[in-house]
Short mmCIF file of C-alpha atoms in Angstrom, two decimals:
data_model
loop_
_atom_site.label_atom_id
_atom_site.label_comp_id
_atom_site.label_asym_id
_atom_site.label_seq_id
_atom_site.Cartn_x
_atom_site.Cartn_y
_atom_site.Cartn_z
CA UNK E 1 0.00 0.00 0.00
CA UNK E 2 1.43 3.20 -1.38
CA UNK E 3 2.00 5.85 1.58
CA UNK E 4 2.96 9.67 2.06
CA UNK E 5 6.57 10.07 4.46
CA UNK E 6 7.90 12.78 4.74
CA UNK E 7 11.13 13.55 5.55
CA UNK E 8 11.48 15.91 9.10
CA UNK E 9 14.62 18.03 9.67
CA UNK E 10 16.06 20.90 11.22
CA UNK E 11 16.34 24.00 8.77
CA UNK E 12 19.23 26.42 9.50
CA UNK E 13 17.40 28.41 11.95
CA UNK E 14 16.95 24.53 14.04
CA UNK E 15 13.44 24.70 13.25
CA UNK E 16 11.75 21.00 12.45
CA UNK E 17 10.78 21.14 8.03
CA UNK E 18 9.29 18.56 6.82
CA UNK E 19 9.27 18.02 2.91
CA UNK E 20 8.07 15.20 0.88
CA UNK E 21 10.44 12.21 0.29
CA UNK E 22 9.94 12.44 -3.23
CA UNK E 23 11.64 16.26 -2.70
CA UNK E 24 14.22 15.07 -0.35
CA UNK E 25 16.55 14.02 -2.62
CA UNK E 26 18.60 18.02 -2.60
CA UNK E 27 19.04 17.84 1.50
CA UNK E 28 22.50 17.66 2.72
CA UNK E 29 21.83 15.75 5.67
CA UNK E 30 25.50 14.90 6.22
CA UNK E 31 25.56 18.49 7.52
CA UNK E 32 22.83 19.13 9.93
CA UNK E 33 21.81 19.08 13.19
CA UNK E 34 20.13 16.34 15.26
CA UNK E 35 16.39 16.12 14.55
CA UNK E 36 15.83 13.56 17.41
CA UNK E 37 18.17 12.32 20.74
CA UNK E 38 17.68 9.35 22.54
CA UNK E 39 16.61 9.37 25.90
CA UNK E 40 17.48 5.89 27.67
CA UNK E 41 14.55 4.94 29.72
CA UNK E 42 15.55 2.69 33.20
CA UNK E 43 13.93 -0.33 31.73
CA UNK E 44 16.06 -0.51 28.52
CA UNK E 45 19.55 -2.60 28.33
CA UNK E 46 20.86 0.10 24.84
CA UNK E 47 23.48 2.47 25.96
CA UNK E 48 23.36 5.74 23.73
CA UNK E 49 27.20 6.89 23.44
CA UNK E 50 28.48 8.50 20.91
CA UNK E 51 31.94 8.17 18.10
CA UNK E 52 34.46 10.66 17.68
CA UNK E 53 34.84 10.53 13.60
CA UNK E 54 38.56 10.94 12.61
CA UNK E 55 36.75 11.64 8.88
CA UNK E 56 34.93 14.24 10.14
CA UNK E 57 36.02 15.65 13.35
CA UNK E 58 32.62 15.60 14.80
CA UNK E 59 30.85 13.21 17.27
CA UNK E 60 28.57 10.75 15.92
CA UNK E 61 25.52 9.60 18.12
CA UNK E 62 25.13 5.54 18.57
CA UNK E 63 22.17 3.93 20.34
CA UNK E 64 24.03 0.60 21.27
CA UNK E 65 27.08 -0.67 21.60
CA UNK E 66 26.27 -2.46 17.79
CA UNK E 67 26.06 0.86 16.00
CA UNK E 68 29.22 2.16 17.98
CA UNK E 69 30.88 -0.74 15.98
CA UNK E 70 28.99 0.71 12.60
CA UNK E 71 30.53 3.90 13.37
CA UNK E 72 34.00 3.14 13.74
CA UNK E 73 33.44 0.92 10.36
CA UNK E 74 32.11 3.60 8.47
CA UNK E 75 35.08 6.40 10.06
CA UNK E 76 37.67 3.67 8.59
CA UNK E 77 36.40 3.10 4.75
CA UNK E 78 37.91 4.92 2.44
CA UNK E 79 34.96 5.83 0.44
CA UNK E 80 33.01 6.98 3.24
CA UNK E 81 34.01 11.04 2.96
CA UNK E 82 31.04 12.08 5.73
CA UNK E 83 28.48 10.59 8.37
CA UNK E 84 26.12 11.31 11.05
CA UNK E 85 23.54 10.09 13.09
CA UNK E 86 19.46 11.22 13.84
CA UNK E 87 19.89 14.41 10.87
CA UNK E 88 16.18 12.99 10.04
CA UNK E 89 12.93 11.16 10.80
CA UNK E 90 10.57 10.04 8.27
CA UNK E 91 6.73 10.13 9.32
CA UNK E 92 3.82 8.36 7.59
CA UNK E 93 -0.05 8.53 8.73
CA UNK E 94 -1.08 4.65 9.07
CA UNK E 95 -4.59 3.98 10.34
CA UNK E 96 -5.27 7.01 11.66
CA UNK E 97 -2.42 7.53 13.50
CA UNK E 98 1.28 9.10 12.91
CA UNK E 99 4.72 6.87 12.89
CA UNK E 100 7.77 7.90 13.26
CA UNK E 101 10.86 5.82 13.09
CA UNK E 102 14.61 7.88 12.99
CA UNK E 103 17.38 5.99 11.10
CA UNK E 104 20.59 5.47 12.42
CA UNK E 105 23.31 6.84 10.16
CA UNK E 106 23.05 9.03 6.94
CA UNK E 107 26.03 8.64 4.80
CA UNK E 108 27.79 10.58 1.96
CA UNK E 109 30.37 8.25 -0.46
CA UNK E 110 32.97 9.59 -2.36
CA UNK E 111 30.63 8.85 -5.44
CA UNK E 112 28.17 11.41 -4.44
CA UNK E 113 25.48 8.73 -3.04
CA UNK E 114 23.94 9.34 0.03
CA UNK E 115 23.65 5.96 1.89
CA UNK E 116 21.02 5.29 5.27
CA UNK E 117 21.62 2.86 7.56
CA UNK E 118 19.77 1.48 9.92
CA UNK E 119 20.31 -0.88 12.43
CA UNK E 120 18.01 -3.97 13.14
CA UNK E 121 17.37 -4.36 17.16
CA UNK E 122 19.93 -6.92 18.75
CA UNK E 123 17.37 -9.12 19.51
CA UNK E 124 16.28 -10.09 15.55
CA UNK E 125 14.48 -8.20 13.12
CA UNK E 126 10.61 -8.22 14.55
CA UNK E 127 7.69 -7.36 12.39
CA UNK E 128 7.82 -3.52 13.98
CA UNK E 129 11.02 -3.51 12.13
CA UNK E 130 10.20 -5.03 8.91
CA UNK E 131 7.55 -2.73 8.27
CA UNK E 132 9.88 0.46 9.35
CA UNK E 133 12.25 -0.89 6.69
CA UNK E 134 9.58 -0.73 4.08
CA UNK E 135 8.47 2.46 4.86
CA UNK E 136 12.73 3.29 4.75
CA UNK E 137 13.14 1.14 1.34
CA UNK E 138 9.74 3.52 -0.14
CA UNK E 139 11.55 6.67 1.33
CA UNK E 140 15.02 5.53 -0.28
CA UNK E 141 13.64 5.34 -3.55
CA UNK E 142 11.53 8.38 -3.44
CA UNK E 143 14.55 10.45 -2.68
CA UNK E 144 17.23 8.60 -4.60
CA UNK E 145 19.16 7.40 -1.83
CA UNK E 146 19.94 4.02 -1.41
CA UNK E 147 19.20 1.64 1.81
CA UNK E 148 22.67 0.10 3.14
CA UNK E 149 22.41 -3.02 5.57
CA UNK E 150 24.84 -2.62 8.59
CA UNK E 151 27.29 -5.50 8.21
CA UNK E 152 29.98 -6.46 10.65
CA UNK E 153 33.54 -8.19 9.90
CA UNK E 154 34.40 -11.57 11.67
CA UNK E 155 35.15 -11.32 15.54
CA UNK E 156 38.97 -10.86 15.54
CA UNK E 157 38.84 -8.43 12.41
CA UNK E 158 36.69 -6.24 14.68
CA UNK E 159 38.78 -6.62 17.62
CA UNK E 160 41.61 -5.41 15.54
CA UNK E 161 39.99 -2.60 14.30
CA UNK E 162 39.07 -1.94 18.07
CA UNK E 163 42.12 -1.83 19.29
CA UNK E 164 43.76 0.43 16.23
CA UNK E 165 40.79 2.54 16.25
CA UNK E 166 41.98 3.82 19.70
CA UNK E 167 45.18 5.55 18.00
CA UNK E 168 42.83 7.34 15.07
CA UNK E 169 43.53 10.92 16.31
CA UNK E 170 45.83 13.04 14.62
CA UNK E 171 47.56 13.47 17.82
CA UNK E 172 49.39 10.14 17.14
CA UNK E 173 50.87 11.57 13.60
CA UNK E 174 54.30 12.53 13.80
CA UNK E 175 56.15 12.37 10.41
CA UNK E 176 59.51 11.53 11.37
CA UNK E 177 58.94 8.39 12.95
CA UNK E 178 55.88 7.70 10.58
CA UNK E 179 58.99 7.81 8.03
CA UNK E 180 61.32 5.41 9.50
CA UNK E 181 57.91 2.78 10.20
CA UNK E 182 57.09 3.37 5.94
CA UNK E 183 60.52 2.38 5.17
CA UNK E 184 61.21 -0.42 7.54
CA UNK E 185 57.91 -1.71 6.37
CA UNK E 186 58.46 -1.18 2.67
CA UNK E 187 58.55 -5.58 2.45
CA UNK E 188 56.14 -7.64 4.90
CA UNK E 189 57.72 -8.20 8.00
CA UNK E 190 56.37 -8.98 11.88
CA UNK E 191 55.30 -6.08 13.31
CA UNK E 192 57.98 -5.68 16.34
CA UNK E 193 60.62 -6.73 14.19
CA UNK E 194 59.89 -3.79 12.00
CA UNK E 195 59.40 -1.84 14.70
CA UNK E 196 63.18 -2.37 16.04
CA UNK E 197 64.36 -2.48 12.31
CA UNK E 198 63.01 1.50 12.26
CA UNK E 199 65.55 2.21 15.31
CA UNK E 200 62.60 4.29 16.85
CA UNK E 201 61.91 3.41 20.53
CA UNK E 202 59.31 0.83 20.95
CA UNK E 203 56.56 3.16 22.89
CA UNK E 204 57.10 5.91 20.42
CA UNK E 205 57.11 3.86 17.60
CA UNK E 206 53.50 1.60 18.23
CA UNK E 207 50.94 4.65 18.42
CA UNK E 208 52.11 5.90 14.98
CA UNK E 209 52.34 2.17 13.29
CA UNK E 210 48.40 1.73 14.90
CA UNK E 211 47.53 5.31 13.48
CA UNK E 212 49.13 4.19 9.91
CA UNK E 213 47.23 1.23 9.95
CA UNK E 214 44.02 3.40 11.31
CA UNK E 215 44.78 5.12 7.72
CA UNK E 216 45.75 2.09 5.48
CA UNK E 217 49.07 3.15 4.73
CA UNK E 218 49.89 0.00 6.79
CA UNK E 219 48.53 -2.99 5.97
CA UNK E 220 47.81 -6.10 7.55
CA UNK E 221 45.51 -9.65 7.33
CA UNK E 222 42.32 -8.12 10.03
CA UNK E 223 41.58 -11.47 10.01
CA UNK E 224 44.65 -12.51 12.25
CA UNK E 225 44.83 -11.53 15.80
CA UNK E 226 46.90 -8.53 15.84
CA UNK E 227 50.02 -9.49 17.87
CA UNK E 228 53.73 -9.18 18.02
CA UNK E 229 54.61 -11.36 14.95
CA UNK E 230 51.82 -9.93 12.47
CA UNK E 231 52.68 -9.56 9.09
CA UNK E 232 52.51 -5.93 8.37
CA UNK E 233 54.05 -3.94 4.97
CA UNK E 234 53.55 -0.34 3.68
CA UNK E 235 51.24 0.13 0.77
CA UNK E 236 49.50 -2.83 -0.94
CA UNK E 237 45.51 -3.32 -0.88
CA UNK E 238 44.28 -2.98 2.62
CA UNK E 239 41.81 -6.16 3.29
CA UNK E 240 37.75 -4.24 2.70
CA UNK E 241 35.82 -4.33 5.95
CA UNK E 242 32.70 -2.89 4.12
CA UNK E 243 30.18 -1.54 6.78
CA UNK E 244 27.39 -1.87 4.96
CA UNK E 245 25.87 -3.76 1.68
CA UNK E 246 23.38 -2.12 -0.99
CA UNK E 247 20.73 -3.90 -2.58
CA UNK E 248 22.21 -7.36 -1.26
CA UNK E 249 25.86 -6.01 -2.82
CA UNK E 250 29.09 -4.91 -0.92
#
């Protein structure tokens, strides 16, 4: 059954506009404000925290500790140029009554597409979330966006990621020793053995390796626990860890 969403944001005054889906495809959601925050009521389990994007220098909202793993995904691909969280809220009239339903991330590629995601409850899809997907898929189409499934890597890739993500800020940069790690690197070798090969003092030396691999001019397998004898080497294609599909397609 066709229906009428609109899509609800904040205009550059922070007043809520709502305009037709089919009209929505101009809005630069990427670079708004909030429409909606979560409030965690005491009978929930989610835990709303939020991501500090190295791609964008802003904090992204997360409703659970699942899309805080979304987030760091979509900070790391290299195609992903900007994201936020809650910049809209689509709203349909459905017998006799008004829904509302908020997705999780709005995305902008390198490409120009503008990508939503939205995350299904960690319980299992439920029927209340099967039809709020339709009503997304009928939005998507209307605006010319497309509708990306949330997809996480394999347990240690993620732990990896984790664990590098920590060392994402430019703060861990410095070019000298980022120098010295590039060249020791420049053939695969174990990570501490390149480390001593770069004659930069161990605890100096790790932050910027993490940070390189953070921005894939390191790479490594994500699929091996990250670990003293890891194969890393400068350049070469970083493994993808694609944080969401399209239309069943990475």
């Amino acid at each position: 059954m066709a229906r009428e969403v609109t899509v609800v944001h904040l205009d550059g005054s922070g007043r809520e506009k709502g305009v037709p889906a089919s009209l929505a495809s101009e809005l630069q959601l990427t670079g708004m404000n909030p429409v909606w925050v979560p409030s965690r009521h005491p009978s929930e389990r989610s835990i709303v925290t939020y991501w500090w994007s190295a791609t964008t220098g802003q904090l992204v909202g997360c409703r659970s500790l699942q899309r805080l793993s979304v987030a760091m995904l979509l900070d790391f691909h290299p195609n992903v140029i900007d994201f936020t969280a809650w910049t809209a809220r689509l709203e349909w009239s459905e017998r006799g009554r008004k829904r509302r339903f908020v997705p999780d991330f709005f995305v902008r590629t390198a490409a120009g597409a503008t990508v939503v995601v939205a995350c299904p409850p960690a319980s299992g899809p439920s029927g209340r979330w099967e039809h709020q997907r339709q009503v997304l898929q009928q939005a998507c189409r209307e605006a010319g966006w497309q509708l990306g499934s949330p997809r996480l890597p394999q347990p240690d890739a993620l732990a990896n990621l984790r664990w590098v993500a920590r060392y994402r800020h430019p703060r861990n940069s410095d070019q000298a020793v980022e120098r010295a790690l590039l060249a020791a690197f420049a053939q695969p070798m174990p990570l501490l053995e390149g480390v001593q090969a770069a004659g930069v003092p161990r605890l100096l030396a790790l932050p910027r390796l993490y940070h390189l691999l953070w921005r894939r001019r390191l790479t490594m397998d994500w699929s091996i626990h990250l670990g003293p004898d890891s194969p890393v080497r400068a350049g070469g294609t970083a493994q993808s860890m694609r944080p969401f599909t399209v239309g069943g397609q990475e």
